[in-house]
Amino acid sequence: MAGDHEDSSPTSDSDWASSDDASLDVTTLASSVLNYVYKVRLAQITTYHTLPTPNPDCRMAGDIMPTAQALSQPNDDEEQDRMDLLHHIYALILDGELHLAPIKSHPERVLDLGTGTGIWAIDFAEVPPNCQFEVDDYEADWVYSRPFDYIHGRELAGAVSNFDRLFRQALTHLKPGGYLELQSFRVEVYADDDSLDRAPYTTKMCALIQEASARFGKPMANMDEWADKMIHAGFEDVTCKIFKVPISPWPQDRKMKEIGKYFQAQQMQGITSYVPELLSMMLGWGKEEVDVLMAHAKRELVDTAVHQYGKLYFVYGRRPVK
């Protein structure tokens, strides 16, 4: 597998994070990031910044998978705020960038798979008329008549049953030299010391989520296979980059602490949104069992003596020019 591993190893402190309702409310935090200014490298500040008027040939297509193809997933206002907050976390990690693949400066056609609230697609298109949304199943046959310069998928772990097929279809629908890029957190927690001993319920919860998603046929922890599968599908220059991301504000480093603060809030909501359905539907857990597990995991989440972090994967490859 071609690739490199980027990891940040922030130092830590052992104080307790604030766990009051306001500090962990996703709606409040999502609202607070609306005017956030990111440190974006000027060479890649935006795709359509110089367009004086909308260009009908520059289109973003946001492809949304119908919920009938997956486990029931929440789609209320609070969950949409959580997804937008996760977008902010990505932006902090990438210093405002939206991708790592070395795509050309002004791609004309871009496809965003499983677009969620659409915030990534809108940010990428910049000029709203350049962005259109389509409801379709990206695991069915793709029927696009024109190829894309760039295909993007964020947080598709747990939403794809056949990555080999997905990669083959993406390759077919890319222009020569075009890129496919997937970005996703692995559903697992890590620590570089023994502090995970203080979080047995969190580690158990992640293992159960992995088991449940695998039984459902849409695994949430198979990112290490993606690069090899891309190569097998025919992609070139396949690269895998992995970032360590704090799950709570335990690091001393200012930027990493801020990322951890936001991640802690979205994780708190994410536990409530996804764990009950997965454990009850796929593993047969009862409500009381699930509630106890979630309560303990949330308590461990606000303990910054637990130096837990997640791994964020960026995997991209290029369709051969010839």
Short mmCIF file of C-alpha atoms in Angstrom, two decimals:
data_model
loop_
_atom_site.label_atom_id
_atom_site.label_comp_id
_atom_site.label_asym_id
_atom_site.label_seq_id
_atom_site.Cartn_x
_atom_site.Cartn_y
_atom_site.Cartn_z
CA MET A 1 0.00 0.00 0.00
CA ALA A 2 1.32 3.42 -0.92
CA GLY A 3 0.95 6.06 1.72
CA ASP A 4 2.33 7.95 4.65
CA HIS A 5 1.26 8.35 8.23
CA GLU A 6 0.90 11.77 9.77
CA ASP A 7 0.37 11.78 13.48
CA SER A 8 0.18 14.53 16.00
CA SER A 9 1.10 13.54 19.54
CA PRO A 10 -0.03 16.43 21.73
CA THR A 11 1.14 16.60 25.31
CA SER A 12 -1.57 16.41 27.91
CA ASP A 13 -2.81 17.72 31.17
CA SER A 14 -4.93 15.78 33.62
CA ASP A 15 -7.57 18.29 34.59
CA TRP A 16 -11.25 17.58 33.98
CA ALA A 17 -13.01 19.05 30.99
CA SER A 18 -16.04 21.19 31.59
CA SER A 19 -19.09 18.98 31.22
CA ASP A 20 -21.85 21.49 31.81
CA ASP A 21 -24.78 21.46 29.39
CA ALA A 22 -23.71 24.60 27.54
CA SER A 23 -20.16 23.41 26.84
CA LEU A 24 -21.31 20.14 25.27
CA ASP A 25 -24.45 21.30 23.45
CA VAL A 26 -23.99 20.66 19.73
CA THR A 27 -26.50 23.30 18.65
CA THR A 28 -24.75 25.99 20.69
CA LEU A 29 -21.32 24.99 19.44
CA ALA A 30 -22.50 24.67 15.84
CA SER A 31 -23.83 28.24 16.00
CA SER A 32 -20.55 29.48 17.48
CA VAL A 33 -18.49 28.36 14.48
CA LEU A 34 -20.46 30.24 11.83
CA ASN A 35 -17.97 33.12 11.75
CA TYR A 36 -14.86 31.04 12.36
CA VAL A 37 -11.87 32.10 10.26
CA TYR A 38 -9.59 29.27 9.14
CA LYS A 39 -5.93 29.57 8.22
CA VAL A 40 -6.21 28.52 4.58
CA ARG A 41 -3.16 28.29 2.37
CA LEU A 42 -3.53 30.99 -0.27
CA ALA A 43 -2.62 28.71 -3.16
CA GLN A 44 -5.75 26.67 -2.57
CA ILE A 45 -8.06 29.18 -0.98
CA THR A 46 -11.12 28.26 -3.01
CA THR A 47 -12.18 26.61 -6.22
CA TYR A 48 -14.50 29.19 -7.78
CA HIS A 49 -13.26 32.34 -6.08
CA THR A 50 -12.59 34.14 -9.36
CA LEU A 51 -15.90 33.37 -11.07
CA PRO A 52 -17.80 36.65 -11.50
CA THR A 53 -21.03 34.82 -12.28
CA PRO A 54 -22.20 31.22 -11.87
CA ASN A 55 -20.78 28.88 -14.50
CA PRO A 56 -23.33 26.20 -15.48
CA ASP A 57 -20.51 23.82 -16.44
CA CYS A 58 -19.05 23.83 -12.90
CA ARG A 59 -21.36 21.59 -10.95
CA MET A 60 -21.28 19.91 -7.57
CA ALA A 61 -23.52 16.86 -7.30
CA GLY A 62 -24.39 15.81 -3.78
CA ASP A 63 -25.39 12.14 -3.87
CA ILE A 64 -27.54 11.06 -0.93
CA MET A 65 -28.11 7.39 -0.12
CA PRO A 66 -31.76 6.58 0.74
CA THR A 67 -32.27 5.54 4.36
CA ALA A 68 -33.96 2.36 3.17
CA GLN A 69 -30.49 1.06 2.31
CA ALA A 70 -29.11 1.49 5.82
CA LEU A 71 -29.91 1.27 9.48
CA SER A 72 -32.31 3.99 10.59
CA GLN A 73 -30.29 7.12 11.22
CA PRO A 74 -31.42 10.30 12.96
CA ASN A 75 -32.02 13.32 10.76
CA ASP A 76 -33.44 15.87 13.19
CA ASP A 77 -32.09 19.37 13.73
CA GLU A 78 -29.75 18.30 16.51
CA GLU A 79 -28.23 15.55 14.38
CA GLN A 80 -27.75 17.98 11.49
CA ASP A 81 -26.01 20.35 13.91
CA ARG A 82 -23.74 17.46 14.94
CA MET A 83 -22.82 16.77 11.31
CA ASP A 84 -22.08 20.44 10.70
CA LEU A 85 -19.95 20.47 13.86
CA LEU A 86 -18.00 17.49 12.53
CA HIS A 87 -17.40 19.48 9.33
CA HIS A 88 -15.92 22.23 11.50
CA ILE A 89 -13.65 19.66 13.18
CA TYR A 90 -12.39 18.55 9.78
CA ALA A 91 -11.78 22.19 8.84
CA LEU A 92 -9.74 22.75 12.00
CA ILE A 93 -7.66 19.66 11.30
CA LEU A 94 -7.06 20.69 7.67
CA ASP A 95 -6.59 24.41 8.38
CA GLY A 96 -9.69 25.21 6.35
CA GLU A 97 -8.95 22.95 3.40
CA LEU A 98 -11.63 20.60 2.09
CA HIS A 99 -9.42 17.87 0.64
CA LEU A 100 -5.90 16.44 0.60
CA ALA A 101 -5.87 14.96 -2.90
CA PRO A 102 -3.78 17.14 -5.28
CA ILE A 103 -6.69 17.95 -7.57
CA LYS A 104 -6.41 20.59 -10.28
CA SER A 105 -7.06 24.22 -9.39
CA HIS A 106 -10.48 24.59 -10.99
CA PRO A 107 -12.31 21.26 -11.31
CA GLU A 108 -15.38 21.52 -13.50
CA ARG A 109 -17.35 18.55 -12.21
CA VAL A 110 -17.21 17.20 -8.66
CA LEU A 111 -19.29 14.49 -7.01
CA ASP A 112 -19.83 14.38 -3.23
CA LEU A 113 -21.07 10.95 -2.07
CA GLY A 114 -23.36 10.76 0.96
CA THR A 115 -23.39 14.53 1.24
CA GLY A 116 -25.28 14.76 4.57
CA THR A 117 -26.34 18.34 5.26
CA GLY A 118 -24.54 19.43 2.09
CA ILE A 119 -22.15 21.74 3.92
CA TRP A 120 -18.99 20.29 2.31
CA ALA A 121 -20.45 20.52 -1.19
CA ILE A 122 -21.66 24.07 -0.65
CA ASP A 123 -18.29 25.16 0.73
CA PHE A 124 -16.47 23.52 -2.18
CA ALA A 125 -18.74 25.02 -4.85
CA GLU A 126 -18.68 28.45 -3.15
CA VAL A 127 -21.15 29.92 -5.67
CA PRO A 128 -24.52 28.30 -4.73
CA PRO A 129 -25.82 27.85 -8.31
CA ASN A 130 -22.76 25.66 -8.92
CA CYS A 131 -24.12 23.11 -6.45
CA GLN A 132 -27.04 20.79 -7.09
CA PHE A 133 -28.28 17.91 -4.94
CA GLU A 134 -29.54 14.56 -6.17
CA VAL A 135 -31.17 11.82 -4.10
CA ASP A 136 -29.84 8.48 -5.26
CA ASP A 137 -28.21 5.27 -4.04
CA TYR A 138 -24.47 5.37 -4.64
CA GLU A 139 -24.29 1.60 -4.24
CA ALA A 140 -26.55 1.12 -7.28
CA ASP A 141 -25.35 1.51 -10.88
CA TRP A 142 -24.13 5.01 -11.62
CA VAL A 143 -25.78 6.53 -14.69
CA TYR A 144 -23.85 9.78 -15.09
CA SER A 145 -23.21 10.59 -18.74
CA ARG A 146 -20.24 12.90 -18.11
CA PRO A 147 -17.15 12.07 -16.04
CA PHE A 148 -15.96 13.96 -12.96
CA ASP A 149 -12.68 15.67 -12.12
CA TYR A 150 -12.96 14.75 -8.45
CA ILE A 151 -15.15 12.37 -6.40
CA HIS A 152 -15.29 12.88 -2.65
CA GLY A 153 -16.80 10.86 0.17
CA ARG A 154 -16.68 11.80 3.84
CA GLU A 155 -17.71 9.56 6.76
CA LEU A 156 -18.89 6.71 4.53
CA ALA A 157 -17.69 4.06 6.99
CA GLY A 158 -20.79 2.09 7.97
CA ALA A 159 -22.64 3.18 4.83
CA VAL A 160 -20.98 1.03 2.14
CA SER A 161 -21.41 -2.72 1.74
CA ASN A 162 -19.06 -3.21 -1.22
CA PHE A 163 -16.05 -0.91 -1.47
CA ASP A 164 -14.58 -2.85 -4.39
CA ARG A 165 -17.66 -2.02 -6.46
CA LEU A 166 -17.70 1.58 -5.25
CA PHE A 167 -14.08 2.09 -6.27
CA ARG A 168 -14.62 0.49 -9.69
CA GLN A 169 -17.59 2.74 -10.38
CA ALA A 170 -15.70 5.81 -9.22
CA LEU A 171 -12.78 4.95 -11.51
CA THR A 172 -15.12 4.54 -14.47
CA HIS A 173 -16.77 7.91 -13.86
CA LEU A 174 -13.59 9.93 -13.36
CA LYS A 175 -11.79 11.81 -16.10
CA PRO A 176 -8.26 10.58 -16.81
CA GLY A 177 -6.11 12.15 -14.11
CA GLY A 178 -9.13 12.71 -11.83
CA TYR A 179 -9.05 11.80 -8.14
CA LEU A 180 -11.20 9.81 -5.72
CA GLU A 181 -10.81 10.73 -2.03
CA LEU A 182 -12.42 9.18 1.05
CA GLN A 183 -12.20 10.75 4.51
CA SER A 184 -13.40 8.98 7.63
CA PHE A 185 -12.81 8.40 11.32
CA ARG A 186 -12.23 4.82 12.41
CA VAL A 187 -14.67 3.69 15.12
CA GLU A 188 -12.04 2.93 17.73
CA VAL A 189 -10.23 4.77 20.52
CA TYR A 190 -6.51 4.87 21.21
CA ALA A 191 -4.08 6.26 23.77
CA ASP A 192 -0.29 6.40 23.83
CA ASP A 193 -0.21 5.65 27.55
CA ASP A 194 -2.20 3.44 29.92
CA SER A 195 -5.00 5.97 30.45
CA LEU A 196 -7.49 3.89 28.44
CA ASP A 197 -7.60 1.64 31.50
CA ARG A 198 -9.86 4.37 32.90
CA ALA A 199 -12.26 4.00 29.94
CA PRO A 200 -13.36 0.34 29.78
CA TYR A 201 -16.92 1.21 28.72
CA THR A 202 -15.70 3.37 25.84
CA THR A 203 -13.45 0.63 24.48
CA LYS A 204 -16.24 -1.91 24.92
CA MET A 205 -18.73 0.36 23.15
CA CYS A 206 -16.41 0.80 20.15
CA ALA A 207 -15.87 -2.96 19.90
CA LEU A 208 -19.62 -3.55 19.98
CA ILE A 209 -20.24 -0.93 17.30
CA GLN A 210 -17.64 -2.60 15.11
CA GLU A 211 -19.29 -5.99 15.64
CA ALA A 212 -22.80 -4.66 14.97
CA SER A 213 -21.80 -2.82 11.77
CA ALA A 214 -19.93 -5.87 10.49
CA ARG A 215 -23.00 -8.03 11.08
CA PHE A 216 -25.05 -5.50 9.18
CA GLY A 217 -22.63 -5.82 6.28
CA LYS A 218 -21.36 -2.25 6.36
CA PRO A 219 -18.21 -2.20 8.51
CA MET A 220 -17.09 0.93 10.32
CA ALA A 221 -13.42 0.05 10.89
CA ASN A 222 -12.05 -1.25 7.58
CA MET A 223 -10.18 1.87 6.44
CA ASP A 224 -6.86 0.03 6.38
CA GLU A 225 -8.20 -1.97 3.42
CA TRP A 226 -9.23 1.01 1.30
CA ALA A 227 -5.86 1.83 -0.26
CA ASP A 228 -5.23 -1.74 -1.41
CA LYS A 229 -8.75 -1.95 -2.78
CA MET A 230 -8.24 1.29 -4.72
CA ILE A 231 -5.03 -0.06 -6.21
CA HIS A 232 -6.79 -3.31 -7.14
CA ALA A 233 -9.55 -1.27 -8.84
CA GLY A 234 -6.97 0.44 -11.04
CA PHE A 235 -6.09 3.68 -9.26
CA GLU A 236 -2.54 5.06 -9.29
CA ASP A 237 -0.61 7.16 -6.79
CA VAL A 238 -2.81 5.85 -3.99
CA THR A 239 -2.04 7.55 -0.70
CA CYS A 240 -3.24 6.93 2.85
CA LYS A 241 -2.73 9.59 5.51
CA ILE A 242 -3.75 9.05 9.12
CA PHE A 243 -4.14 11.80 11.70
CA LYS A 244 -4.45 11.45 15.45
CA VAL A 245 -7.40 13.52 16.69
CA PRO A 246 -8.12 14.08 20.41
CA ILE A 247 -11.63 13.06 21.44
CA SER A 248 -11.72 15.42 24.42
CA PRO A 249 -9.82 18.61 25.37
CA TRP A 250 -6.97 16.83 27.18
CA PRO A 251 -3.97 18.10 25.13
CA GLN A 252 -1.95 21.10 26.24
CA ASP A 253 -1.49 22.25 22.65
CA ARG A 254 -4.02 25.02 22.06
CA LYS A 255 -5.20 23.90 18.62
CA MET A 256 -5.51 20.26 19.62
CA LYS A 257 -7.38 21.21 22.80
CA GLU A 258 -9.87 23.19 20.73
CA ILE A 259 -10.36 20.28 18.34
CA GLY A 260 -10.88 18.00 21.34
CA LYS A 261 -13.51 20.34 22.77
CA TYR A 262 -15.59 20.23 19.61
CA PHE A 263 -15.04 16.51 19.12
CA GLN A 264 -16.18 15.82 22.67
CA ALA A 265 -19.46 17.62 22.01
CA GLN A 266 -20.22 15.87 18.74
CA GLN A 267 -19.22 12.51 20.24
CA MET A 268 -21.60 13.02 23.15
CA GLN A 269 -24.46 13.51 20.68
CA GLY A 270 -23.22 10.76 18.38
CA ILE A 271 -23.36 8.17 21.16
CA THR A 272 -27.02 8.97 21.74
CA SER A 273 -27.82 9.03 18.04
CA TYR A 274 -26.30 5.75 16.86
CA VAL A 275 -25.47 3.35 19.69
CA PRO A 276 -29.05 2.38 20.72
CA GLU A 277 -30.08 1.39 17.20
CA LEU A 278 -26.94 -0.60 16.44
CA LEU A 279 -26.84 -2.51 19.72
CA SER A 280 -30.56 -3.24 19.94
CA MET A 281 -31.20 -4.08 16.29
CA MET A 282 -28.03 -6.01 15.49
CA LEU A 283 -26.91 -7.41 18.86
CA GLY A 284 -30.22 -7.77 20.67
CA TRP A 285 -29.38 -5.52 23.60
CA GLY A 286 -32.16 -4.25 25.83
CA LYS A 287 -32.81 -0.58 26.50
CA GLU A 288 -31.54 -0.67 30.08
CA GLU A 289 -28.28 -2.36 29.02
CA VAL A 290 -27.72 0.25 26.34
CA ASP A 291 -28.52 3.14 28.67
CA VAL A 292 -26.02 1.92 31.27
CA LEU A 293 -23.27 1.50 28.66
CA MET A 294 -23.89 4.96 27.20
CA ALA A 295 -23.98 6.63 30.61
CA HIS A 296 -20.60 5.17 31.56
CA ALA A 297 -19.08 5.98 28.14
CA LYS A 298 -20.24 9.59 28.40
CA ARG A 299 -18.75 9.86 31.87
CA GLU A 300 -15.43 8.60 30.55
CA LEU A 301 -15.66 11.07 27.66
CA VAL A 302 -15.46 14.08 30.00
CA ASP A 303 -12.55 12.65 31.98
CA THR A 304 -9.50 14.35 30.48
CA ALA A 305 -7.22 12.08 32.46
CA VAL A 306 -8.15 9.64 29.68
CA HIS A 307 -5.90 10.68 26.80
CA GLN A 308 -8.09 9.14 24.16
CA TYR A 309 -7.82 9.97 20.50
CA GLY A 310 -9.28 8.73 17.25
CA LYS A 311 -7.66 8.04 13.90
CA LEU A 312 -8.82 10.03 10.90
CA TYR A 313 -8.11 8.47 7.51
CA PHE A 314 -7.63 10.27 4.21
CA VAL A 315 -7.29 7.84 1.32
CA TYR A 316 -7.06 9.06 -2.27
CA GLY A 317 -5.97 7.84 -5.67
CA ARG A 318 -5.81 9.01 -9.28
CA ARG A 319 -7.31 7.52 -12.40
CA PRO A 320 -4.45 6.81 -14.85
CA VAL A 321 -4.04 9.43 -17.55
CA LYS A 322 -3.68 6.73 -20.19
#
